[in-house]
CSV table of C-alpha atoms in Angstrom, one decimal:
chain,number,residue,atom,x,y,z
A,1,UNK,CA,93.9,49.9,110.6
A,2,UNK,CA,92.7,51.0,114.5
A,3,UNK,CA,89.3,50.6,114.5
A,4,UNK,CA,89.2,54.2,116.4
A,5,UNK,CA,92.3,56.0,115.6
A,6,UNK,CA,94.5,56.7,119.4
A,7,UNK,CA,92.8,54.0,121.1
A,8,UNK,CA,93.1,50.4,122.3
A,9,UNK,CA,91.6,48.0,120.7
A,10,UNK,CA,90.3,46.8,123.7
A,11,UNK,CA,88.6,50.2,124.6
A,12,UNK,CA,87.3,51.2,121.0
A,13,UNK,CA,85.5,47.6,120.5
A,14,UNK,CA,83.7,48.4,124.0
A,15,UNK,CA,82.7,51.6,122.4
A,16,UNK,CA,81.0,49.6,119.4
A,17,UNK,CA,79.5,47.2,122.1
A,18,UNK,CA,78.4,49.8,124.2
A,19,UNK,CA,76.1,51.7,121.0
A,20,UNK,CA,72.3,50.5,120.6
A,21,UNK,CA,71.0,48.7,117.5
A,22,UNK,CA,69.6,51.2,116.4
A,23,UNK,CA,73.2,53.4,115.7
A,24,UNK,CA,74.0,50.2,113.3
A,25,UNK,CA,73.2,51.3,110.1
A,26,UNK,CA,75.0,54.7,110.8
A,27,UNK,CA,78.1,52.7,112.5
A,28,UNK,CA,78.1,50.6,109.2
A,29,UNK,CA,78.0,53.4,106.9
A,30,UNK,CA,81.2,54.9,108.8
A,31,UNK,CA,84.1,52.6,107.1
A,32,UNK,CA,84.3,49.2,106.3
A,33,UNK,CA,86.2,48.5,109.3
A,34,UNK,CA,83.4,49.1,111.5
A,35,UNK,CA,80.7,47.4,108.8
A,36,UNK,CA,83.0,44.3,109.1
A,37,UNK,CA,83.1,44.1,112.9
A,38,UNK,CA,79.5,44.7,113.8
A,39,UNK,CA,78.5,42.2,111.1
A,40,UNK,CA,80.9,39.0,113.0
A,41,UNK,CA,78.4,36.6,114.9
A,42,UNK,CA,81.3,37.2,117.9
A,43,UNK,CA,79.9,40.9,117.7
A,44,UNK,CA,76.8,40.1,119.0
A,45,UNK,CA,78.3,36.9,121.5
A,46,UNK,CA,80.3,39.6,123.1
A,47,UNK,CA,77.4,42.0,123.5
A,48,UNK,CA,75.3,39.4,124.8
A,49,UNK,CA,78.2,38.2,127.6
A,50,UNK,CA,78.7,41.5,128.4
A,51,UNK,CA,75.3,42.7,129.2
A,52,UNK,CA,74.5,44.9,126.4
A,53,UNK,CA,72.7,43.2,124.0
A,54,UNK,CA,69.1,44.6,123.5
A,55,UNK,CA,66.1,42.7,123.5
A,56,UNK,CA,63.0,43.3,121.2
A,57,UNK,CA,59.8,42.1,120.2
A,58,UNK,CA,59.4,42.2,116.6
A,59,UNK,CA,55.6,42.4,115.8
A,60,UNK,CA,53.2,42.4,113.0
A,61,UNK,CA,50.9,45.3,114.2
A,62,UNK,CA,47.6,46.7,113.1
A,63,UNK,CA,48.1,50.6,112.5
A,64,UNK,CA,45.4,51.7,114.8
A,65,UNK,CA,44.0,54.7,112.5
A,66,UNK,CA,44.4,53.1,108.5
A,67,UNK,CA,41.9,50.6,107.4
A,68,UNK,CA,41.8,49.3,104.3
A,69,UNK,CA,38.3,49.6,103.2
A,70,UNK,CA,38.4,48.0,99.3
A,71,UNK,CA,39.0,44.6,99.9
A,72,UNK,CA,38.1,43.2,96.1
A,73,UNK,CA,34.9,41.2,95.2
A,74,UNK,CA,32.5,43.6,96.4
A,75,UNK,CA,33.5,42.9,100.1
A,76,UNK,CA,33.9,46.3,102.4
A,77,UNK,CA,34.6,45.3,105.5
A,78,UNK,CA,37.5,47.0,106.8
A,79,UNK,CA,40.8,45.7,107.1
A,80,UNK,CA,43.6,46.7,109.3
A,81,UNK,CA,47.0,47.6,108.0
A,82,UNK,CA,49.1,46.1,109.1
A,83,UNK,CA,53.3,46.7,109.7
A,84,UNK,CA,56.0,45.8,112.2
A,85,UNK,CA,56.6,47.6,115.4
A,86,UNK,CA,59.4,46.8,117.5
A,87,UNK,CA,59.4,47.1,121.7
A,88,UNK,CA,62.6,47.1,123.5
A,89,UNK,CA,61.9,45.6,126.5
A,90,UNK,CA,64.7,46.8,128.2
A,91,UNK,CA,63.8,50.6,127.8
A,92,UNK,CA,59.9,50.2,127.2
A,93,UNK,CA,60.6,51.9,123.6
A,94,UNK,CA,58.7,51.5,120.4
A,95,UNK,CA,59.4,52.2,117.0
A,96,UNK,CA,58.0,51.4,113.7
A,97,UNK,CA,60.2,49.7,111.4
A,98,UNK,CA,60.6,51.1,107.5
A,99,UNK,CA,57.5,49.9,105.1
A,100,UNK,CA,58.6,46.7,102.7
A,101,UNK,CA,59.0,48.3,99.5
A,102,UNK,CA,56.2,47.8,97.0
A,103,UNK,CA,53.5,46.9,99.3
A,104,UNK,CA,51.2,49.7,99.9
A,105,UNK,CA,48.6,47.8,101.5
A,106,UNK,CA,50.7,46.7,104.7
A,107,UNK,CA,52.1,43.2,105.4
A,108,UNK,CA,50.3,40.1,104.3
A,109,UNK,CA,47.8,39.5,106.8
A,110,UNK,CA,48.7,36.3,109.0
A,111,UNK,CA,52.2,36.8,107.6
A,112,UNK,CA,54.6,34.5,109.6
A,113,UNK,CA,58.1,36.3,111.9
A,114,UNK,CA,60.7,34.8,112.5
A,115,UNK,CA,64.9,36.5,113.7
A,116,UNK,CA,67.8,34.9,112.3
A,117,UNK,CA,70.8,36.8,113.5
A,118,UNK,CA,70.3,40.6,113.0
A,119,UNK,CA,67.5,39.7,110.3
A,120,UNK,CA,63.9,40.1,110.5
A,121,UNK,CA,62.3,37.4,108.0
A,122,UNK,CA,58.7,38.3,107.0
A,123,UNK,CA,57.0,34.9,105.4
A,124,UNK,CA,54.0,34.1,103.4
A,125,UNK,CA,50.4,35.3,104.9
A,126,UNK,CA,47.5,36.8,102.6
A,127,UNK,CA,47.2,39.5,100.0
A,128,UNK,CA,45.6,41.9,101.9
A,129,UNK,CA,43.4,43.1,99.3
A,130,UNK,CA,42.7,40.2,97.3
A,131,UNK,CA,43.0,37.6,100.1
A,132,UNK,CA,45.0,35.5,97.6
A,133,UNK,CA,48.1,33.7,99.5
A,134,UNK,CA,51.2,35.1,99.0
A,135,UNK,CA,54.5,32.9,98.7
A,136,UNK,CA,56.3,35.9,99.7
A,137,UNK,CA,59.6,36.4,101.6
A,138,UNK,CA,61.0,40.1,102.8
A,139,UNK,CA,64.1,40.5,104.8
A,140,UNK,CA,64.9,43.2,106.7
A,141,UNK,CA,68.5,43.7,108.4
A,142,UNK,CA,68.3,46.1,111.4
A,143,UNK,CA,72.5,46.1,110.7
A,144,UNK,CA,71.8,48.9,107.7
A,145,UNK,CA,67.6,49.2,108.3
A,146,UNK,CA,66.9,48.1,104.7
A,147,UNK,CA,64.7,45.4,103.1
A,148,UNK,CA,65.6,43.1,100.5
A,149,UNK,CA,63.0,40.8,98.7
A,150,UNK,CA,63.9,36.9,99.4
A,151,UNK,CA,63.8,33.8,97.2
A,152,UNK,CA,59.5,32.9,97.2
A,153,UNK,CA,58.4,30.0,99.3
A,154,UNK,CA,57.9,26.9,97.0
A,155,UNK,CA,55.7,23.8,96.6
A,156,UNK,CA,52.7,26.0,95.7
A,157,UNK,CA,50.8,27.8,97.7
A,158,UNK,CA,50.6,27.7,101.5
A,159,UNK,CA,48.7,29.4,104.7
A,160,UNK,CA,48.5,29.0,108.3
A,161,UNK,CA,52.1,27.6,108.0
A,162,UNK,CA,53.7,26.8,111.5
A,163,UNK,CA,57.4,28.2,111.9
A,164,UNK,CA,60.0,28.5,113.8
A,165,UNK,CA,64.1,29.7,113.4
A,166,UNK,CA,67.4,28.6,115.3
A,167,UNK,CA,67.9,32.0,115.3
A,168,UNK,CA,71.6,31.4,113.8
A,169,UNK,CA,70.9,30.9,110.3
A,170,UNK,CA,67.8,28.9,109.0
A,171,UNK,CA,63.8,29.5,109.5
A,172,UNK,CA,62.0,26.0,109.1
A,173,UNK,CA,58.2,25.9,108.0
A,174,UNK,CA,56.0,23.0,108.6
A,175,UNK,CA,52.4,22.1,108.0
A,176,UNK,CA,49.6,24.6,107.1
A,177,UNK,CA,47.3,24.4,104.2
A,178,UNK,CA,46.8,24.8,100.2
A,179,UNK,CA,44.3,27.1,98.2
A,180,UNK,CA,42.0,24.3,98.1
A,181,UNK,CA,41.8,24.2,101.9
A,182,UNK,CA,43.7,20.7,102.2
A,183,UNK,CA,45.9,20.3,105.3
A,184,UNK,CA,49.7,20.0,104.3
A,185,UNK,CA,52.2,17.4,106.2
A,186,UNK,CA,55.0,19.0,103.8
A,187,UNK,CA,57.8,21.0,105.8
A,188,UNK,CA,60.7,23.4,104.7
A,189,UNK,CA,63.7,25.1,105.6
A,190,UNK,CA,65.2,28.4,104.3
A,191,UNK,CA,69.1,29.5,104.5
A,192,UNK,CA,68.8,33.3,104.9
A,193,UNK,CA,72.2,34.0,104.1
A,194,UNK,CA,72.4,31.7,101.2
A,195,UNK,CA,68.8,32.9,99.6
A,196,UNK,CA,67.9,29.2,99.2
A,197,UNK,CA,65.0,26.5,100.2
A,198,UNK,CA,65.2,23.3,101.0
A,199,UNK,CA,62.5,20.3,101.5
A,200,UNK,CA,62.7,18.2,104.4
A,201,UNK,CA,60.6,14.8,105.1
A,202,UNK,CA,57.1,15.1,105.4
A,203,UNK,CA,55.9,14.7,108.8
A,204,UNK,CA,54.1,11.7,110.0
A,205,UNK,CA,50.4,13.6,109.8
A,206,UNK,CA,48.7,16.7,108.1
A,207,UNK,CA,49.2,19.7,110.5
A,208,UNK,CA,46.8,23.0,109.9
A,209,UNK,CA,47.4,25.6,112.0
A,210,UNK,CA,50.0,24.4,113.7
A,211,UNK,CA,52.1,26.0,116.0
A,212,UNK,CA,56.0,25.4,116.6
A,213,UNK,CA,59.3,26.2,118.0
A,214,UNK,CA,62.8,25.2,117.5
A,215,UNK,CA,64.6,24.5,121.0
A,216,UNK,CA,67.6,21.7,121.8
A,217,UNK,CA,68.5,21.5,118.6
A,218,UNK,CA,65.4,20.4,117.4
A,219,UNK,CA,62.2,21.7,115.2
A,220,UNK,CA,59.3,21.0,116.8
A,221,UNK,CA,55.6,21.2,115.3
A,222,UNK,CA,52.7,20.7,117.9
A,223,UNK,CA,49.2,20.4,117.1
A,224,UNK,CA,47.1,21.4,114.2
A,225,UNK,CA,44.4,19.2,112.1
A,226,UNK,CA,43.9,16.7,109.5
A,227,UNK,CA,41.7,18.0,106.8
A,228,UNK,CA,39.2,15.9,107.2
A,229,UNK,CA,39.4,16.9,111.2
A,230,UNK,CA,38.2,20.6,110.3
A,231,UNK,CA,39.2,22.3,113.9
A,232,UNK,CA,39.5,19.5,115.8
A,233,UNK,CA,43.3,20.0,116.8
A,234,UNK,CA,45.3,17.0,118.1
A,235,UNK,CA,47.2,16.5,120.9
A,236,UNK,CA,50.0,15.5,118.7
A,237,UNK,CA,54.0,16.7,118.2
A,238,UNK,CA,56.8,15.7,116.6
A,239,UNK,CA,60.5,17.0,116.1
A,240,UNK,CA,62.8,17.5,113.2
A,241,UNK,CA,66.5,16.9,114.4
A,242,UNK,CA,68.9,19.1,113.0
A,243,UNK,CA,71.9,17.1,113.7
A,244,UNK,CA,70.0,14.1,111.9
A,245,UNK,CA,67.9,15.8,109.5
A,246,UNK,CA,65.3,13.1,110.5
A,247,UNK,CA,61.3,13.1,112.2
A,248,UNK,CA,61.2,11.6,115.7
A,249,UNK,CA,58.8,9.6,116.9
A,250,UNK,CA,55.2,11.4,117.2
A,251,UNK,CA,54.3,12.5,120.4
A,252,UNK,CA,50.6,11.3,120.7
A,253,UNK,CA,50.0,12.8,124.3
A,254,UNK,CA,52.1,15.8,123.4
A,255,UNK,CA,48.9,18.9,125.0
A,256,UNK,CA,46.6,17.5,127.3
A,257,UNK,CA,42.9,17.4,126.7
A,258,UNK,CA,42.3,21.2,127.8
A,259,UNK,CA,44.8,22.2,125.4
A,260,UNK,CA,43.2,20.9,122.2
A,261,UNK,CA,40.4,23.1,122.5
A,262,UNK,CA,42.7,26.5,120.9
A,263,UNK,CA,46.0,26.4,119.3
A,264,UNK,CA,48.0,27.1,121.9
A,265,UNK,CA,51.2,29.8,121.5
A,266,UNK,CA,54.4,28.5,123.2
A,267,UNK,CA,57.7,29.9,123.6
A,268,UNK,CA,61.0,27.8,124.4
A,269,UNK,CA,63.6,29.5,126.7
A,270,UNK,CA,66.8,29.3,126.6
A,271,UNK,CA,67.6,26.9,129.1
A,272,UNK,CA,65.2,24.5,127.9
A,273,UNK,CA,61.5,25.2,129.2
A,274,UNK,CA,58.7,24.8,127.6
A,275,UNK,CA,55.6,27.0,128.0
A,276,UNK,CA,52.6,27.5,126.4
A,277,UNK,CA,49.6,29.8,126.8
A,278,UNK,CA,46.1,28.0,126.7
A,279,UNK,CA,42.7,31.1,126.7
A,280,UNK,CA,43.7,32.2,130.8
A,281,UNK,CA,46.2,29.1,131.7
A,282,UNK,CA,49.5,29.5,131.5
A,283,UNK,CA,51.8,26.3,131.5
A,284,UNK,CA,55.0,25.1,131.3
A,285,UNK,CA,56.6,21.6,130.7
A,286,UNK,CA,58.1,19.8,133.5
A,287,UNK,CA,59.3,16.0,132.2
A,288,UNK,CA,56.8,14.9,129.8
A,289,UNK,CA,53.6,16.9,132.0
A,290,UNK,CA,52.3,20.2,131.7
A,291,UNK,CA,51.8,22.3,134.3
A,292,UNK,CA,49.5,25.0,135.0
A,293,UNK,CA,51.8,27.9,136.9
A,294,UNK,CA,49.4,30.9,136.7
A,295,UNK,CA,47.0,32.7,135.3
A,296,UNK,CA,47.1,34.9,132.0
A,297,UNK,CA,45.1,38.6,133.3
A,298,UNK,CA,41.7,39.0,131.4
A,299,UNK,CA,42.7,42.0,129.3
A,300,UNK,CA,45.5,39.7,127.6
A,301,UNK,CA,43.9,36.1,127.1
A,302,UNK,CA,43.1,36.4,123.9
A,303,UNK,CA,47.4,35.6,123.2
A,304,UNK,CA,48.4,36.9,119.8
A,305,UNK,CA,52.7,36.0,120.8
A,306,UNK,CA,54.8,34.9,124.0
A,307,UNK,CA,58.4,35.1,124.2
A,308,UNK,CA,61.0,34.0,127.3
A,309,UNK,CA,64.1,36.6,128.1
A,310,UNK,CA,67.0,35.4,129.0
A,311,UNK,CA,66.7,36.3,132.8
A,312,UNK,CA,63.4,33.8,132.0
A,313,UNK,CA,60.7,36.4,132.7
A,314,UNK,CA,57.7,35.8,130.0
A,315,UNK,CA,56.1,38.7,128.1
A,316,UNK,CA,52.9,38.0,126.6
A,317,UNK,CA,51.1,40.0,124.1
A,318,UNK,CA,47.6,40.2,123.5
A,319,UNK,CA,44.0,41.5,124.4
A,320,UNK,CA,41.0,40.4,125.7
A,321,UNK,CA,39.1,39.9,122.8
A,322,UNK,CA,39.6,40.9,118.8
A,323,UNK,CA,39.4,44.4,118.6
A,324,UNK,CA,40.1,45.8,121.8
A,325,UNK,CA,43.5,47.2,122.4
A,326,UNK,CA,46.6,45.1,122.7
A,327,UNK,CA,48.4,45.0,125.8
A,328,UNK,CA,51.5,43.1,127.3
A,329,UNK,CA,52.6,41.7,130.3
A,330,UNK,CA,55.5,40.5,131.8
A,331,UNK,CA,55.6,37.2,134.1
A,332,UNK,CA,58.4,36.6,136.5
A,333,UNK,CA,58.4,33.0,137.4
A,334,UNK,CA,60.2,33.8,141.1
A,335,UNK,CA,57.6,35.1,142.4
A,336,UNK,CA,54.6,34.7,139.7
A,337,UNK,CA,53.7,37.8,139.5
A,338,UNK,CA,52.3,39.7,136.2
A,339,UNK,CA,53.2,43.0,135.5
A,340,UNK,CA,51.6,45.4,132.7
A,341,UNK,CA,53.6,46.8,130.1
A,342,UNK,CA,53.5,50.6,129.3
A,343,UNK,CA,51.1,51.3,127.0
A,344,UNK,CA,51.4,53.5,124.3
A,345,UNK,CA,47.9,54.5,121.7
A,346,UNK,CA,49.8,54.6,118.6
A,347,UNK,CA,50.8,50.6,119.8
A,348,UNK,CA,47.6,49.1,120.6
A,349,UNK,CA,46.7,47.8,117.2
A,350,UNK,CA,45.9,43.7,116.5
A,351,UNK,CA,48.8,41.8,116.3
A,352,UNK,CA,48.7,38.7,114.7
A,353,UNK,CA,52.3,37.7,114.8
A,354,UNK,CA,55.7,37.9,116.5
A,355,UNK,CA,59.5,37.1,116.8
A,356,UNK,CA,62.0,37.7,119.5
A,357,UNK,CA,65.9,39.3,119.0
A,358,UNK,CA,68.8,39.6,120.7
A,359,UNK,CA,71.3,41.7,119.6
């Protein structure tokens, strides 16, 4: 069967690579055929070789006009809802994704992102009107725009969970802490097309509020506190290997001493830096010594998510402070210059996390 009847092959799968993302569901919904071929991982290897892949930042976003004012227990301080935008960085375009079914109240506040393939994986975070933690796991698939509830996170309950994906197949989880406050050195990993978790080693130290990223093959968890450290984050890393399934060495210089002071949020590019945004510094990796290369613009400081693009410009995304309006920005290293995003009202809401996608 011709993919489109009268054509080359050759010319009708450059029509399919040619469509945006968001004419997937509608492509899929056409014939099997076409389901079959937008779903192959060469799909999207193609697209990506041939310059029309689409690049989009996937955050969890505050609805700027929707507080939820009945938070349980007598408390009535208002809390944002929160759901997921997307930005195309490409086009400057943002949309609002579909609501997860069955959750009225928003996401889970401090919910965790992370992109496998053409998934969006929405992990764990807070009931947003009891504050209770949620072991949750939604999936969305931008292929046909639906959601799907995943298998629940296991070993009891956990918040303030680093995590990180190698954007093929597996989201890893690491660190964080219990309902009792205690600081976890437990770490996961989940198989999103398989439904199913796995425990890996414990890491060499109790990690709250970690941060991480997976780069080189490798899981890597930077930061966070001991329990008994209450906010006094170390300087420390260490790295799952994939092709080992085995903890390195910790790294016990990993931040220097002004990067202890905040968590800082770091983003891995594709060719193998390493940066990481520290209150106005921003820094990238060179050896085993960070590098101050500029400096983050006021109105964005306060860093909620950083993400490289593949020609190695940075976007960052933030504000100056909680509760004034989030802004962007994009960095281009060959000249170190920062230029602001187009901003939009109905997209200047809190965020409080964030993946990046390719497709």
């Amino acid at each position: 069967m011709e993919l489109i009847p009268d054509l080359p092959e050759t010319v009708a799968r450059e029509c399919l690579l040619r469509s945006s993302y968001h004419q997937f569901p509608l492509m899929a919904s056409v014939c099997k055929l076409w389901q079959r071929e937008i779903s192959l991982p060469d799909f999207f290897r193609h697209r990506k070789a041939s310059g029309h892949s689409q690049e989009l930042l996937v955050l969890s976003q505050a609805q700027v006009d929707d507080p939820v004012n009945k938070l349980g227990s007598g408390k009535t301080i208002p809390t944002p809802v929160y759901r997921i935008s997307v930005l195309e960085l490409g086009s400057g375009l943002r949309s609002e994704l579909p609501p997860v079914p069955g959750q009225s109240n928003g996401l889970p506040l401090f919910c965790r992102l992370a992109s496998v393939g053409s998934d969006l994986v929405v992990l764990g975070g807070l009931d947003p009107v009891t504050w209770r933690t949620s072991d949750s796991v939604f999936v969305f698939s931008f292929l046909t725009s639906t959601w799907r509830v995943g298998k629940s996170i296991p070993g009891g309950p956990r918040s303030f969970f680093a995590c990180a994906s190698d954007s093929v197949r597996n989201v890893f989880v690491a660190g964080g802490h219990d309902e009792d406050k205690n600081a976890m050195m437990s770490a996961l990993v989940y198989d999103v097309a398989e439904d199913k978790w796995a425990f890996l080693p414990d890491m060499g130290r109790e990690r709250d509020e970690c941060t991480a990223v997976f780069h080189a093959g490798k899981f890597h968890v930077i930061g966070g506190y001991a329990t008994e450290e209450q906010g006094q984050f170390s300087k420390t890393a260490e790295s799952f290997d994939v092709s080992t399934w085995r903890w390195g060495s910790q790294a016990d210089e990993f931040l220097s001493s002004g990067m202890t002071t905040w968590p800082p949020v770091c983003a891995a590019g594709e060719y193998g830096d390493l940066y990481a945004c520290c209150r106005r510094d921003l820094m990238v990796m060179r050896g085993d010594t960070w590098h101050k290369v500029g400096e983050i613009p006021a109105d964005v400081c306060n860093v909620s998510y950083v993400a490289v693009r593949r020609s190695g410009k940075l976007v960052v995304i933030g504000s100056a402070r909680y509760g004034e309006p989030s802004v962007g920005y994009s960095w281009d290293m060959s000249n170190s210059r920062w230029v602001k995003l187009e901003r939009h009202e109905k997209y200047e809401g809190h965020v409080q996390a964030g993946c990046f996608l390719e497709m």
